[in-house]
PDB file of C-alpha atoms in Angstrom:
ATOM      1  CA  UNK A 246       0.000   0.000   0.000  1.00 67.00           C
ATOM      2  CA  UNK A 247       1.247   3.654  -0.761  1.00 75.00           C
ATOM      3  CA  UNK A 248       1.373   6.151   1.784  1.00 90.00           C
ATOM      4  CA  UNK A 249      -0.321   8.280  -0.693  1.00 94.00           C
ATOM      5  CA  UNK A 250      -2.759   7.932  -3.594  1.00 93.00           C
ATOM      6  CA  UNK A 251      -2.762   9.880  -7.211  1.00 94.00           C
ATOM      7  CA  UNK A 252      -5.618  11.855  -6.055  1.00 95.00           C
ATOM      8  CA  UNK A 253      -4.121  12.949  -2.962  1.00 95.00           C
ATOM      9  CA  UNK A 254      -0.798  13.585  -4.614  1.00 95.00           C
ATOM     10  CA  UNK A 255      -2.620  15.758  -7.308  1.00 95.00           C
ATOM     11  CA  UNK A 256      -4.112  17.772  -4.504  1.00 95.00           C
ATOM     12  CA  UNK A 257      -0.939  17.661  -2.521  1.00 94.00           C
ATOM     13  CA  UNK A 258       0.475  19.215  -6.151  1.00 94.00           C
ATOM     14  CA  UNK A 259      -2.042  21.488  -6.990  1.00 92.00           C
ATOM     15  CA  UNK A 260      -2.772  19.912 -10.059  1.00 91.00           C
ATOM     16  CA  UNK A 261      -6.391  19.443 -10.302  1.00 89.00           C
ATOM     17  CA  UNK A 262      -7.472  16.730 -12.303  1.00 89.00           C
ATOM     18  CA  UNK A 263      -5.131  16.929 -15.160  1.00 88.00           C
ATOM     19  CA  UNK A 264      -3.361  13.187 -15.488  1.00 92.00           C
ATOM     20  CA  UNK A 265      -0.298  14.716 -17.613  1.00 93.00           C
ATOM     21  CA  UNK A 266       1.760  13.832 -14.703  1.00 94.00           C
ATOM     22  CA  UNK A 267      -0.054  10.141 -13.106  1.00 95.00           C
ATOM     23  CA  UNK A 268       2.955   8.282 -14.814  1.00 96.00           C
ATOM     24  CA  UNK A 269       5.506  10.303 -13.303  1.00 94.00           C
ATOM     25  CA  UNK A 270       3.323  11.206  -9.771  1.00 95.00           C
ATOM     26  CA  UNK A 271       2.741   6.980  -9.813  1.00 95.00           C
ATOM     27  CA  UNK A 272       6.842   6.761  -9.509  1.00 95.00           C
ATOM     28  CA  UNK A 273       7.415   9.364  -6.945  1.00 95.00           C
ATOM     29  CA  UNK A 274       4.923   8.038  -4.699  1.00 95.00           C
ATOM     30  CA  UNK A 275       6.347   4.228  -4.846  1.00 94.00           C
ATOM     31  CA  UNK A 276      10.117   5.852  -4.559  1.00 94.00           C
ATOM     32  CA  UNK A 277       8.421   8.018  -1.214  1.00 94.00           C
ATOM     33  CA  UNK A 278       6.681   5.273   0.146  1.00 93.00           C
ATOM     34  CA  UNK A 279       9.587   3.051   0.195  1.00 93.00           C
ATOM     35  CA  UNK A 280      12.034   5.509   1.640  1.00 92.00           C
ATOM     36  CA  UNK A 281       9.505   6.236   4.362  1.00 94.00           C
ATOM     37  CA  UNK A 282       9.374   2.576   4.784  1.00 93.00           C
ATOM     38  CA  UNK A 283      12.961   1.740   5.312  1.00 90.00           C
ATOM     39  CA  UNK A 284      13.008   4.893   7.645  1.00 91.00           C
ATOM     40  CA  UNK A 285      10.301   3.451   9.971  1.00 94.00           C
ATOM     41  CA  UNK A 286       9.169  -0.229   8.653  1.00 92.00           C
ATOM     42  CA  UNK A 287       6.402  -2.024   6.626  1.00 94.00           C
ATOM     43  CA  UNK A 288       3.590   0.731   6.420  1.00 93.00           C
ATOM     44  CA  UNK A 289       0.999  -2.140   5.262  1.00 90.00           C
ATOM     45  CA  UNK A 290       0.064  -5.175   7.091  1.00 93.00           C
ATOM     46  CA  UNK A 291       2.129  -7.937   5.285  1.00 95.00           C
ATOM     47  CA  UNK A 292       2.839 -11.676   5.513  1.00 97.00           C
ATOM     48  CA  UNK A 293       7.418 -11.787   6.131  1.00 96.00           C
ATOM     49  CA  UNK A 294       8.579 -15.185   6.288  1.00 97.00           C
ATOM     50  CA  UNK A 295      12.937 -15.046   8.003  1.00 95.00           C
ATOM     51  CA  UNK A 296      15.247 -17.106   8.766  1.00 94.00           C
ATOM     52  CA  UNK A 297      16.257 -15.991  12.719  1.00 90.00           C
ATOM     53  CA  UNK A 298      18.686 -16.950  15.147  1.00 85.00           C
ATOM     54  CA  UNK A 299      17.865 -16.857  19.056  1.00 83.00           C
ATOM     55  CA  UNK A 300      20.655 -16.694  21.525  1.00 80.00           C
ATOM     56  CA  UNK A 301      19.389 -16.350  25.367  1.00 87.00           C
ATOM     57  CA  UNK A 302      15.555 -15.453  26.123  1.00 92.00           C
ATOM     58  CA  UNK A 303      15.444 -13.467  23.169  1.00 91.00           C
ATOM     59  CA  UNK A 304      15.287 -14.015  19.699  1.00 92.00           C
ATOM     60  CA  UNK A 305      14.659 -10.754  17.350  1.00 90.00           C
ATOM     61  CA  UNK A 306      12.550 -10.072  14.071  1.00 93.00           C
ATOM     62  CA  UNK A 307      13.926  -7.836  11.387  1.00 91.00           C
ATOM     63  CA  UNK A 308      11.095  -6.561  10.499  1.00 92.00           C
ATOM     64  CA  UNK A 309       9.153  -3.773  12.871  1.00 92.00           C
ATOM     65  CA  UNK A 310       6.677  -2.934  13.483  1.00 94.00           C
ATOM     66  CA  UNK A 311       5.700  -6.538  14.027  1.00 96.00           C
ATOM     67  CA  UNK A 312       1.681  -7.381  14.343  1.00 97.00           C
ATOM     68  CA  UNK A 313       1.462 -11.109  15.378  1.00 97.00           C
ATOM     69  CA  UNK A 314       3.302 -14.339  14.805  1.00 97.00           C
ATOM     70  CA  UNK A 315       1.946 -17.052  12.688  1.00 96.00           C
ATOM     71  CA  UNK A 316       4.281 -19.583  12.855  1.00 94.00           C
ATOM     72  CA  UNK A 317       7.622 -20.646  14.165  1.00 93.00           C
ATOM     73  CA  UNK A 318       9.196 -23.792  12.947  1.00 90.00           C
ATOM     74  CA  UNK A 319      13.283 -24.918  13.164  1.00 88.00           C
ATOM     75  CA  UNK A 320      15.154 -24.592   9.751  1.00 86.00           C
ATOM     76  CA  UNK A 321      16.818 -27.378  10.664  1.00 82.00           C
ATOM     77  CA  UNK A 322      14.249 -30.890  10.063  1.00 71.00           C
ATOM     78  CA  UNK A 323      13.354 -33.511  13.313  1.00 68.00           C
ATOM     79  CA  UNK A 324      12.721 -30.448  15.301  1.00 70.00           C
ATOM     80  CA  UNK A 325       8.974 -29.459  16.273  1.00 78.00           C
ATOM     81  CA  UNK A 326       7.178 -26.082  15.571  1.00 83.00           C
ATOM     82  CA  UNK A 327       7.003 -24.179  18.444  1.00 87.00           C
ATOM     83  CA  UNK A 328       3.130 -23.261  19.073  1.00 93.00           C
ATOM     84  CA  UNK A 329       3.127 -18.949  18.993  1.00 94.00           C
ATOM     85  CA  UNK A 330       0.263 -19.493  21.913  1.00 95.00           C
ATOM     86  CA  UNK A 331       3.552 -19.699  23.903  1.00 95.00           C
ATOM     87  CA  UNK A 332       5.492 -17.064  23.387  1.00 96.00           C
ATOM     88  CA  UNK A 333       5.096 -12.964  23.740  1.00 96.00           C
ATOM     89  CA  UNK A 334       5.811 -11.078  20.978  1.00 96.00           C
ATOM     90  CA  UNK A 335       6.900  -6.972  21.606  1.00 95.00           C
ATOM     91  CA  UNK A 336       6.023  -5.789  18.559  1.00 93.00           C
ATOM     92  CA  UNK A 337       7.988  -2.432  18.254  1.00 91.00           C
ATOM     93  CA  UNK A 338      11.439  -3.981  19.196  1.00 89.00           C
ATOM     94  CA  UNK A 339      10.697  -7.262  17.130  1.00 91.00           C
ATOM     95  CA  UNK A 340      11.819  -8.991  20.315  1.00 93.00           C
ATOM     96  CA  UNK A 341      10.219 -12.698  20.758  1.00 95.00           C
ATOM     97  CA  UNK A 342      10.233 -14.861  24.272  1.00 94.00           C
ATOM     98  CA  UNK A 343       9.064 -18.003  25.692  1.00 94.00           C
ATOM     99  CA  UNK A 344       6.370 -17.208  28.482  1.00 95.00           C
ATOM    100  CA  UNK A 345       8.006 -19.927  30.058  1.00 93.00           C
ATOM    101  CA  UNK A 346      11.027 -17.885  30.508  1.00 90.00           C
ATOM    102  CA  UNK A 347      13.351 -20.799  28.865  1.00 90.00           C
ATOM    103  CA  UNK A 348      15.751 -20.201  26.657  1.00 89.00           C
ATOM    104  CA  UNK A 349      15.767 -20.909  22.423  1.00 87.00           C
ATOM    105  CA  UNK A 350      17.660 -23.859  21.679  1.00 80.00           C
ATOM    106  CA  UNK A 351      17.241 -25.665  18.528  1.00 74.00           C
ATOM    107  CA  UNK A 352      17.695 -22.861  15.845  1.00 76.00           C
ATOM    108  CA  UNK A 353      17.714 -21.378  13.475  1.00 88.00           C
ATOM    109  CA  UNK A 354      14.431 -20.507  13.001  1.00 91.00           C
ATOM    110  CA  UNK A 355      12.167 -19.826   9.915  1.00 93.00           C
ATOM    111  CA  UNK A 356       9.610 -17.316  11.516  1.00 95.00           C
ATOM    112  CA  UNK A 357       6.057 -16.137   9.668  1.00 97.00           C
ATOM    113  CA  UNK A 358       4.642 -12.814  10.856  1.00 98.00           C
ATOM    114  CA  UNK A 359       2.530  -9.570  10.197  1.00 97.00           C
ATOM    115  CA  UNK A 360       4.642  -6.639  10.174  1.00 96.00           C
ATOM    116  CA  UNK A 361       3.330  -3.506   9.470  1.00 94.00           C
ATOM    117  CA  UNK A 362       0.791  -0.905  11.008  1.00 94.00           C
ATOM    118  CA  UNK A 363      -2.877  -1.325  12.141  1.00 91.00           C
ATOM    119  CA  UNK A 364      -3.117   2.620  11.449  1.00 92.00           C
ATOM    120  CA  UNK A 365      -0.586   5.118   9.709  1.00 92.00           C
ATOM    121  CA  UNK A 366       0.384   8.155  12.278  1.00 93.00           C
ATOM    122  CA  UNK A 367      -0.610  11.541  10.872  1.00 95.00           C
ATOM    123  CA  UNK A 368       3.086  12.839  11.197  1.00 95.00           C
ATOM    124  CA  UNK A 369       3.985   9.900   8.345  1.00 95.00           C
ATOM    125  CA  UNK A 370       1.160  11.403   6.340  1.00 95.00           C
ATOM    126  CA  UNK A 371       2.179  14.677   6.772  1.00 96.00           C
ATOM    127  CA  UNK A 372       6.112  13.695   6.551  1.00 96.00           C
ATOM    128  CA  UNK A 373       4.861  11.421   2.860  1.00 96.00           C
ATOM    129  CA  UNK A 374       3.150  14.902   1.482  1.00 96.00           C
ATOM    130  CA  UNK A 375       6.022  17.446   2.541  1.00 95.00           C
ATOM    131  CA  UNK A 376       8.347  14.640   0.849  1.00 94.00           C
ATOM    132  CA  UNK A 377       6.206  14.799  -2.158  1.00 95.00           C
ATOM    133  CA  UNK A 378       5.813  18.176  -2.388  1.00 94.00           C
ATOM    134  CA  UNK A 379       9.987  18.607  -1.883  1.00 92.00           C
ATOM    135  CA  UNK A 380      10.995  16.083  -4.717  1.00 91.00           C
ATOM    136  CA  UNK A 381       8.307  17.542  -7.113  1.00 92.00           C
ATOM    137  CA  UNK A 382       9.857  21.077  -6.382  1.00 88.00           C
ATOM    138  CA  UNK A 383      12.859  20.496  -7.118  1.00 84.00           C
ATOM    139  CA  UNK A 384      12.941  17.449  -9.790  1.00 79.00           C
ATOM    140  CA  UNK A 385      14.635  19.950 -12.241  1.00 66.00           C
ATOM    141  CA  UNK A 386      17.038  22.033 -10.194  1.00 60.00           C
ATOM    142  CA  UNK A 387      17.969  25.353 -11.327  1.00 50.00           C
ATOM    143  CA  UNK A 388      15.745  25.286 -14.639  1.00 50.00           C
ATOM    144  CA  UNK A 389      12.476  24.857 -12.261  1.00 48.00           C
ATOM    145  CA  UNK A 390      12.893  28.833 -12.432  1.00 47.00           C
ATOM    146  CA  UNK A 391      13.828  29.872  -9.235  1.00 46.00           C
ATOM    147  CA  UNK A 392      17.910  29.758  -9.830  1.00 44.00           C
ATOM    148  CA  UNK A 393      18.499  31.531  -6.517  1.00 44.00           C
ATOM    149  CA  UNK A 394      16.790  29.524  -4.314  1.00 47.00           C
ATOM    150  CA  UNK A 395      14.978  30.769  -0.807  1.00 46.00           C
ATOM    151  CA  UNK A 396      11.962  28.518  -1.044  1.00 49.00           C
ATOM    152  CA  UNK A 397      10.480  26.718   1.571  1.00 48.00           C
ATOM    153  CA  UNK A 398      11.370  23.552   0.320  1.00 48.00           C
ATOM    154  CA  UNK A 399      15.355  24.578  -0.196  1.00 49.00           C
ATOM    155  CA  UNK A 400      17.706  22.072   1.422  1.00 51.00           C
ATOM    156  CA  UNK A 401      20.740  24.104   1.746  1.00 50.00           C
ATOM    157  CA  UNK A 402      22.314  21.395   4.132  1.00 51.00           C
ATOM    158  CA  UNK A 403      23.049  17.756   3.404  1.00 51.00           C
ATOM    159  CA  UNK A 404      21.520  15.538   5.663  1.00 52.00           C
ATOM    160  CA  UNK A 405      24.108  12.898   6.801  1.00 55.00           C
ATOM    161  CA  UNK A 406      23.126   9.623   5.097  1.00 57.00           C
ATOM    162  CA  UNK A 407      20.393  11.227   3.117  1.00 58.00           C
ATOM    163  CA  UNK A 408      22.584  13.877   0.911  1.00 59.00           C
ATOM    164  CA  UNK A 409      19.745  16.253  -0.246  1.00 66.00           C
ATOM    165  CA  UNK A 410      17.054  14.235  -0.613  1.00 79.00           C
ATOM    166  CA  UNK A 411      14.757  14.208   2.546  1.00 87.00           C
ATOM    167  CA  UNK A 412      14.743  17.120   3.958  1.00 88.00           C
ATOM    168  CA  UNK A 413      14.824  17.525   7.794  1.00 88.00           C
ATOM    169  CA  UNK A 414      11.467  18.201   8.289  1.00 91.00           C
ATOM    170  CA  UNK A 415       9.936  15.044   6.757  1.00 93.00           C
ATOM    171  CA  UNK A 416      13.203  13.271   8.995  1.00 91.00           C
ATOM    172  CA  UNK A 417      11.817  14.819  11.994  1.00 93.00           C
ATOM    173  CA  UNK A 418       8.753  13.841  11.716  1.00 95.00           C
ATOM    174  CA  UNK A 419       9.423  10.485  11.031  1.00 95.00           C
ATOM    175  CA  UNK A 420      11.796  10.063  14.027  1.00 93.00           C
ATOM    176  CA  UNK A 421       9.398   8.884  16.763  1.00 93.00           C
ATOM    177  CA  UNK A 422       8.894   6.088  14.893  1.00 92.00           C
ATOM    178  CA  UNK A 423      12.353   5.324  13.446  1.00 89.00           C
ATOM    179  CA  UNK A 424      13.203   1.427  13.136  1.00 82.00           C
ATOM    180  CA  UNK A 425      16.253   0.343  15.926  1.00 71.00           C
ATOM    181  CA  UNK A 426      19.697   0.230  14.298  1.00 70.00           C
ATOM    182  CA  UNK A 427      20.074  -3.597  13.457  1.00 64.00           C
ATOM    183  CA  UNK A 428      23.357  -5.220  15.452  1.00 62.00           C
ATOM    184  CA  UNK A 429      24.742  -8.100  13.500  1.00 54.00           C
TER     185      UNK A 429
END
C-alpha cells in the first residue's frame, strides 16, 4: 500500500485533475513510500517469512513494526514447531520470548509474521506529502525557475546519510517512529 494515492498527490500538487503527470506522480509516490518505509518499517500489514537466530531469552525479528506471529518452525528438520500461543511477541522492538522464561535452543528458526501498522500516524502522512511536495519542487534544479533559491522547500544542508534528498522536516517527523539500528 502507498502512503499516498494519485488523487491525494494531485491535490498535494495542486494539479487538479489533469493526469499529464499520473505516470511520473505513480513513480514518486512508490520511490516516497519506500524511503519512508525503510526509515520506519512495513507501512501495510504484510505476511514476512525469516530465517532468525535466538541466543538467550530473546530471539529478534527484522522486520518492525511486528503485528502477530503465525508460525515458528526450526530450519533445521526432526525439530517441532514451536506453538506462537507460547510465546510474547513486543512488537515495536521485534523482540520474541518463551512465556516460560526458557531459553531458544534448537535454531535457526524460519519465523512467519505480520509486520506492518494497524493505522498510519498523521506525522507519516504529513512527513509522505512534505516529501512529495519537496521532490516535485525540485525534480529539475535550477531550470524549475527559481535559480536563486529561498523557497520553503530549499535544502541548503546535506543531511548525513540522506545527501539532499529528505529534507529535515519530513526526517523529523518520522523520528518517533524510526526502526532500531540492526546489530549483526
Amino acid at each position: 500500500m502507498a502512503l499516498l494515492t494519485l488523487e491525494q498527490a494531485r491535490a498535494i500538487l495542486t494539479l487538479g485533475s489533469d493526469t499529464q503527470y499520473d505516470d511520473e506522480l505513480t513513480v514518486y509516490i512508490t520511490a516516497l513510500t519506500e524511503v519512508v518505509e525503510g526509515l520506519v518499517g512495513p507501512i501495510d500489514p504484510r505476511e514476512v517469512v525469516e530465517q532468525a537466530d535466538a541466543y538467550g531469552p530473546t530471539l529478534v525479528l527484522l522486520q518492525t513494526p511486528a503485528l502477530s506471529l503465525t508460525s515458528l518452525a526450526p530450519v533445521l528438520s526432526g525439530g517441532s514447531t514451536v506453538d506462537v500461543a507460547s510465546l510474547y511477541l513486543n512488537g515495536t522492538s521485534g523482540a520474541v520470548g518463551r512465556l516460560d522464561g526458557a531459553n531458544w535452543t534448537g535454531g535457526p528458526w524460519t519465523v512467519t509474521y505480520q509486520a506492518g501498522r494497524s493505522t498510519v500516524p498523521a506525522s507519516m502522512t504529513v512527513a509522505a506529502r512534505l516529501l512529495l511536495q519537496h521532490w516535485w519542487r525540485t525534480r529539475y534544479g535550477a531550470a524549475r525557475g527559481n535559480p536563486g533559491g529561498g523557497e520553503d522547500f530549499d535544502v541548503n544542508e546535506p543531511v548525513p546519510g540522506f545527501g539532499y534528498a529528505i529534507p529535515n522536516r519530513v526526517l523529523q517527523l518520522l523520528e518517533p517512529y524510526r526502526r532500531p539500528p540492526v546489530v549483526a
